[in-house]
Short mmCIF file of C-alpha atoms in Angstrom, two decimals:
data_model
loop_
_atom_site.label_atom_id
_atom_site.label_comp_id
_atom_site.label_asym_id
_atom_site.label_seq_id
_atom_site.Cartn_x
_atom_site.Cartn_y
_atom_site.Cartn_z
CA UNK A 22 0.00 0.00 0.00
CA UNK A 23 1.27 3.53 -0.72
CA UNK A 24 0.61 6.62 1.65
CA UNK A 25 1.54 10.64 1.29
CA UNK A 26 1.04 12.26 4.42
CA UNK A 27 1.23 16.09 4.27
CA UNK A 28 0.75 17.15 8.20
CA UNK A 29 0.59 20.77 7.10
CA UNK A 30 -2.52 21.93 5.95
CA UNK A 31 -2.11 25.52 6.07
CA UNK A 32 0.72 27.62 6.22
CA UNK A 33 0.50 31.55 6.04
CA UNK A 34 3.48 33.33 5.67
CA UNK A 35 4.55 36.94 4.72
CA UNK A 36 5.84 38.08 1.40
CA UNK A 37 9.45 37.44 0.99
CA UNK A 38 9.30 34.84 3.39
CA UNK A 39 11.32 31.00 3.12
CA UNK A 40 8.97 28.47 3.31
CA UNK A 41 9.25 24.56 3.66
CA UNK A 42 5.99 22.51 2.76
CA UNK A 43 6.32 18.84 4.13
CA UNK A 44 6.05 15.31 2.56
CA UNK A 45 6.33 12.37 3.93
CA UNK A 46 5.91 8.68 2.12
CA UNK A 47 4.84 4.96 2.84
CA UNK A 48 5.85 2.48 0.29
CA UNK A 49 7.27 -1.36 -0.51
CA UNK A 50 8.62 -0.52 -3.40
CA UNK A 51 12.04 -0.17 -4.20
CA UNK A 52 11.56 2.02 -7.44
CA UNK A 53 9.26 4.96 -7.23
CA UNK A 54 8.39 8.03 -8.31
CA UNK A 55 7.64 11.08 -6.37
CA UNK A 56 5.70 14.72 -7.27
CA UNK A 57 4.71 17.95 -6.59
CA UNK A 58 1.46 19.75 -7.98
CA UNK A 59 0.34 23.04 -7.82
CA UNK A 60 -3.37 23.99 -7.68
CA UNK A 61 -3.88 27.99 -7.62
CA UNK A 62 -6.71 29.44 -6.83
CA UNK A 63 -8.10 29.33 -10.39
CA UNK A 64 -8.55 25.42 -9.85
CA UNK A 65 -5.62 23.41 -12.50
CA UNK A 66 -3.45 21.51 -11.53
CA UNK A 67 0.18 22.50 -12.45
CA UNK A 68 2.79 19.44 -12.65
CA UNK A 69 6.35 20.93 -11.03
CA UNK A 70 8.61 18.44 -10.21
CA UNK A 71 8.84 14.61 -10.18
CA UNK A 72 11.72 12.81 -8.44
CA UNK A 73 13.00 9.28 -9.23
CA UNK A 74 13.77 7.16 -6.00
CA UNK A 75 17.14 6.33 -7.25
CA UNK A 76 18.23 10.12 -7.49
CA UNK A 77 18.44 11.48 -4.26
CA UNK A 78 19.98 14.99 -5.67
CA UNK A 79 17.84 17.89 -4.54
CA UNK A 80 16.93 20.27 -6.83
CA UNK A 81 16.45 23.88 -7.62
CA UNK A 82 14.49 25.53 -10.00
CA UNK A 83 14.47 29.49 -9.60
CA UNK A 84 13.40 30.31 -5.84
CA UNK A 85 11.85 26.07 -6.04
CA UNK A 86 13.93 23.43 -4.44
CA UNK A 87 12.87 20.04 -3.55
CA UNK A 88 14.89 18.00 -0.61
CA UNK A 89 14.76 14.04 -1.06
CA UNK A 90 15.66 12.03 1.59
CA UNK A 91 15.03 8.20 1.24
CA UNK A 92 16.26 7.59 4.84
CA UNK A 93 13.66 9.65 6.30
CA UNK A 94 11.27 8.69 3.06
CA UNK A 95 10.76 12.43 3.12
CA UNK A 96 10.57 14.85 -0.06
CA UNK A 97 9.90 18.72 1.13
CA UNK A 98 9.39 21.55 -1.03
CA UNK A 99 10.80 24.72 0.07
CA UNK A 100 9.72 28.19 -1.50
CA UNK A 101 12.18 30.99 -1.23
CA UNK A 102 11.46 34.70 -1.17
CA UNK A 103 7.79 33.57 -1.10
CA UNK A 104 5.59 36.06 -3.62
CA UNK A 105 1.49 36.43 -3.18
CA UNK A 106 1.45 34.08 -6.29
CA UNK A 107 2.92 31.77 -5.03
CA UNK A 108 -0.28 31.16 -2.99
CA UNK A 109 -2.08 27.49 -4.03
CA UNK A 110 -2.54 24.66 -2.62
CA UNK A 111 0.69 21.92 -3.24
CA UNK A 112 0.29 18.75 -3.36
CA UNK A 113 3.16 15.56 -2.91
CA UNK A 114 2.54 12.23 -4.60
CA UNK A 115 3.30 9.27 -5.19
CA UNK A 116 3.95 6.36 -8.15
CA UNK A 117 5.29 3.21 -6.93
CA UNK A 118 6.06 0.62 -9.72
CA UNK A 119 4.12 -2.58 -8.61
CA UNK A 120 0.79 -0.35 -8.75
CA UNK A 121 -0.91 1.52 -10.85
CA UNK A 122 -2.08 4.79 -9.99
CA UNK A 123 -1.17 8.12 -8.87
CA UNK A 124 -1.39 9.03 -4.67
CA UNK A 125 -1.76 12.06 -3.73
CA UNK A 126 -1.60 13.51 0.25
CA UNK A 127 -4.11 15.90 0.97
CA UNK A 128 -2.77 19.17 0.18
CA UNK A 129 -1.20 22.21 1.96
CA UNK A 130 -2.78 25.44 1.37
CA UNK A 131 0.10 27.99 1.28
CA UNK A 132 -0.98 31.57 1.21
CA UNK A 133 1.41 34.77 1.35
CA UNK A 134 0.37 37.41 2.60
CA UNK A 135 1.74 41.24 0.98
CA UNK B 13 1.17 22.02 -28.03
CA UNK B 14 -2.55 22.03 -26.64
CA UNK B 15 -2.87 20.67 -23.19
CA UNK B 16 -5.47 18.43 -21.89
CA UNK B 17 -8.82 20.24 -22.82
CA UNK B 18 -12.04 19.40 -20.88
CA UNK B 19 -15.81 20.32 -21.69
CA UNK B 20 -17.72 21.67 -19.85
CA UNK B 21 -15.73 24.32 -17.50
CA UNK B 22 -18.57 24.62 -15.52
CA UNK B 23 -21.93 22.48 -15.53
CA UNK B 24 -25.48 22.95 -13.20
CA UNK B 25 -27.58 20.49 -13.21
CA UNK B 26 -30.62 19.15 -11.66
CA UNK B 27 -31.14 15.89 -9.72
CA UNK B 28 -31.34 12.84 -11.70
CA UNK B 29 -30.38 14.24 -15.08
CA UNK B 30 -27.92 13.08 -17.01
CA UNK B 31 -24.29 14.49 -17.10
CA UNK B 32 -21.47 13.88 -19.82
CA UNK B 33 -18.32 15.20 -19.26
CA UNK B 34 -15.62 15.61 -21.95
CA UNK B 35 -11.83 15.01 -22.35
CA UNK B 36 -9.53 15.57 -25.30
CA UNK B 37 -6.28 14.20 -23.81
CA UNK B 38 -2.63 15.48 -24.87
CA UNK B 39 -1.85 14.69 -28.36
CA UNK B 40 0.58 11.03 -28.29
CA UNK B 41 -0.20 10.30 -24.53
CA UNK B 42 -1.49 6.66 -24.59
CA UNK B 43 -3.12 6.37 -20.73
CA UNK B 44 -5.99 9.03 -19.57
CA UNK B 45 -7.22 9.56 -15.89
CA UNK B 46 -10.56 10.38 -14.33
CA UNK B 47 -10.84 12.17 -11.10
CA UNK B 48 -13.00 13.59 -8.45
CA UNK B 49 -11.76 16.29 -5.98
CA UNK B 50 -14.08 17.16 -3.26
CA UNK B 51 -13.22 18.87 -0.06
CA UNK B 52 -14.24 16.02 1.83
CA UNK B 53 -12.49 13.24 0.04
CA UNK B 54 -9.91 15.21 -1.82
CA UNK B 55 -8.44 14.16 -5.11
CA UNK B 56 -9.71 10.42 -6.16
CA UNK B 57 -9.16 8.14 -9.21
CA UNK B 58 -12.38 7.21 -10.85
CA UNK B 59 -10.89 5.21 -13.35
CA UNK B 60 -8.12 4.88 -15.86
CA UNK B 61 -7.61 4.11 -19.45
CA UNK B 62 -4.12 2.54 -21.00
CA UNK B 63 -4.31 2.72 -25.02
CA UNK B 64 -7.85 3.13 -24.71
CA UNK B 65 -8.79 0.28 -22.79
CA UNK B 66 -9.94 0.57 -19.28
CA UNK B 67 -7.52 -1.07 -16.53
CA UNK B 68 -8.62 0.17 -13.49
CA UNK B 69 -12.41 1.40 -12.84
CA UNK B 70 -12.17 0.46 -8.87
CA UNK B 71 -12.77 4.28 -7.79
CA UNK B 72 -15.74 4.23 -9.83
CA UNK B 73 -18.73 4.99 -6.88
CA UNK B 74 -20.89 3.02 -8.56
CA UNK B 75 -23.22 2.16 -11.59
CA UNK B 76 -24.47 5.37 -12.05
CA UNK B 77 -21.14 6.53 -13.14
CA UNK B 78 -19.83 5.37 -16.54
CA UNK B 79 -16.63 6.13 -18.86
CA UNK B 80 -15.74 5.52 -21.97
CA UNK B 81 -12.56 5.99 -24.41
CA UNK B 82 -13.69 5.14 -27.82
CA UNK B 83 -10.66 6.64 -29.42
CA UNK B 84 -7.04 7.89 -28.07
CA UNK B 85 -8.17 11.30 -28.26
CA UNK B 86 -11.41 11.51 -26.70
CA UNK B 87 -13.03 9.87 -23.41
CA UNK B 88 -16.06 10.60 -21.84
CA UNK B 89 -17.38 10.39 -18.00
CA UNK B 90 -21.10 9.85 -17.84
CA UNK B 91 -23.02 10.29 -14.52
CA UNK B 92 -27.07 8.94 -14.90
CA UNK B 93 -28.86 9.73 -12.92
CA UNK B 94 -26.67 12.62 -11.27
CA UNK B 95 -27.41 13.13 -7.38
CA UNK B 96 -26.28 15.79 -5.04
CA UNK B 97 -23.15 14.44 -3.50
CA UNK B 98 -21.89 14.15 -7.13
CA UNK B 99 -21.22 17.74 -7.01
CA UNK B 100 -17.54 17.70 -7.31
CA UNK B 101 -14.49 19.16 -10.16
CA UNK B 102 -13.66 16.44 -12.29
CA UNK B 103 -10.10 16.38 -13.75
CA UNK B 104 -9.28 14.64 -16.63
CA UNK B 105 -5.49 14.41 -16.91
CA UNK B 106 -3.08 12.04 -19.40
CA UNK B 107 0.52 10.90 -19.44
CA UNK B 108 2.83 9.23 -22.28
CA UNK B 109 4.72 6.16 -22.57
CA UNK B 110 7.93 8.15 -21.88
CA UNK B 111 7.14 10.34 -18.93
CA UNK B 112 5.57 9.41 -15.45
CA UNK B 113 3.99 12.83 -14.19
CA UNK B 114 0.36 12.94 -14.95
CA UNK B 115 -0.84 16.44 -17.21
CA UNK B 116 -3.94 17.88 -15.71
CA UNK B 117 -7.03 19.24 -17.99
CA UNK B 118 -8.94 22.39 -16.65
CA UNK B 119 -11.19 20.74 -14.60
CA UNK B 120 -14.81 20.18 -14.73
CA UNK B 121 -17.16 22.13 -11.77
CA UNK B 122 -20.12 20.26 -11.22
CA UNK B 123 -22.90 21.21 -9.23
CA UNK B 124 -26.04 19.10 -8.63
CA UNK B 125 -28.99 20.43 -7.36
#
């Protein structure tokens, strides 16, 4: 069985502020894929990032990185110099290759504040 | 290159009518998704299509609900007779044979009255 648990489900924060969202993972198998999506206010779902569990190398992508840590099956997103549009909800998932579909945690609504 | 394009945006509809929602997937992606997202229950699968053949239809809630994929570029979710607690946004999203992460239509807003 797979599981994404995202404890945080809201953060506020003030503009120009770091911020970390949290993802934690539950899985049996030893090749897997992990995610983050973006859902703005205006409802899509925006594809950022996927990881591959044999590359633990974070990331960075402008003010986006993404920390991947298999020994603490963790993969947190951290926003830097947070900006009002950066303000969605995020959500981590989860594609492990003995099954066939897609988990997703339940969310974390991030909203910056001017 | 178009992304995944769903029809309606927005639908209102009255208690046991019948509700088709639409879903042209990215152009070359062979498997298309079906989901719910509710407050309640978040984001579910409905059901899933690989080459146009469905593989899983387990998060389907039951026979009211129906899909279909008749060609690799168009699938349909049917709801008869819709209910209340179908009220949902339904997201069609697709992926290709060379990439993992799933593309995500526009969403569907369903309300049921």
């Amino acid at each position: 069985a797979q599981k994404v648990t995202q404890a945080q489900t809201e953060i506020s924060v003030v503009e120009k502020e770091d911020v970390t969202l949290d993802c934690v993972y539950e899985t049996r198998d030893t090749t897997y894929y992990l995610f983050w999506y973006k859902q703005p206010p205006s409802g899509e779902l925006v594809f950022l990032i996927r990881r591959n569990s044999f590359d633990e190398q974070n990331e960075i992508s402008g003010r986006y990185s993404w920390n991947f840590q298999k020994s603490t099956s963790s993969f947190n997103f951290t926003i830097t110099a947070s900006q009002v549009v950066d303000s969605a909800v995020y959500f981590c998932a989860l594609y492990g290759t003995s099954g066939s579909r897609l988990t997703f945690g339940e969310g974390t609504q991030l909203t910056v504040n001017p | 290159d178009a992304g995944v394009i769903q029809s309606p945006r927005h639908e209102v509809t009255e208690m046991g009518q019948e509700v088709t929602l639409r879903c042209k997937p990215i152009s070359g992606h062979n498997s298309l998704f079906w989901y719910r997202q509710t407050m309640m229950r978040g984001l579910e699968l409905l059901i899933y299509f690989n080459n146009n053949v469905p593989i899983d239809d387990s998060g389907m809630p039951e026979d009211r609900f129906s899909a279909k994929m008749p060609n690799a570029s168009f699938s349909t979710l049917k709801i008869q007779p819709s209910e209340p607690r179908d009220s949902a946004v339904y997201f069609c999203a697709s992926r290709g044979t060379s990439v993992l992460e799933q593309y995500f239509g526009p969403g569907t807003r369903l309300t049921v009255t």
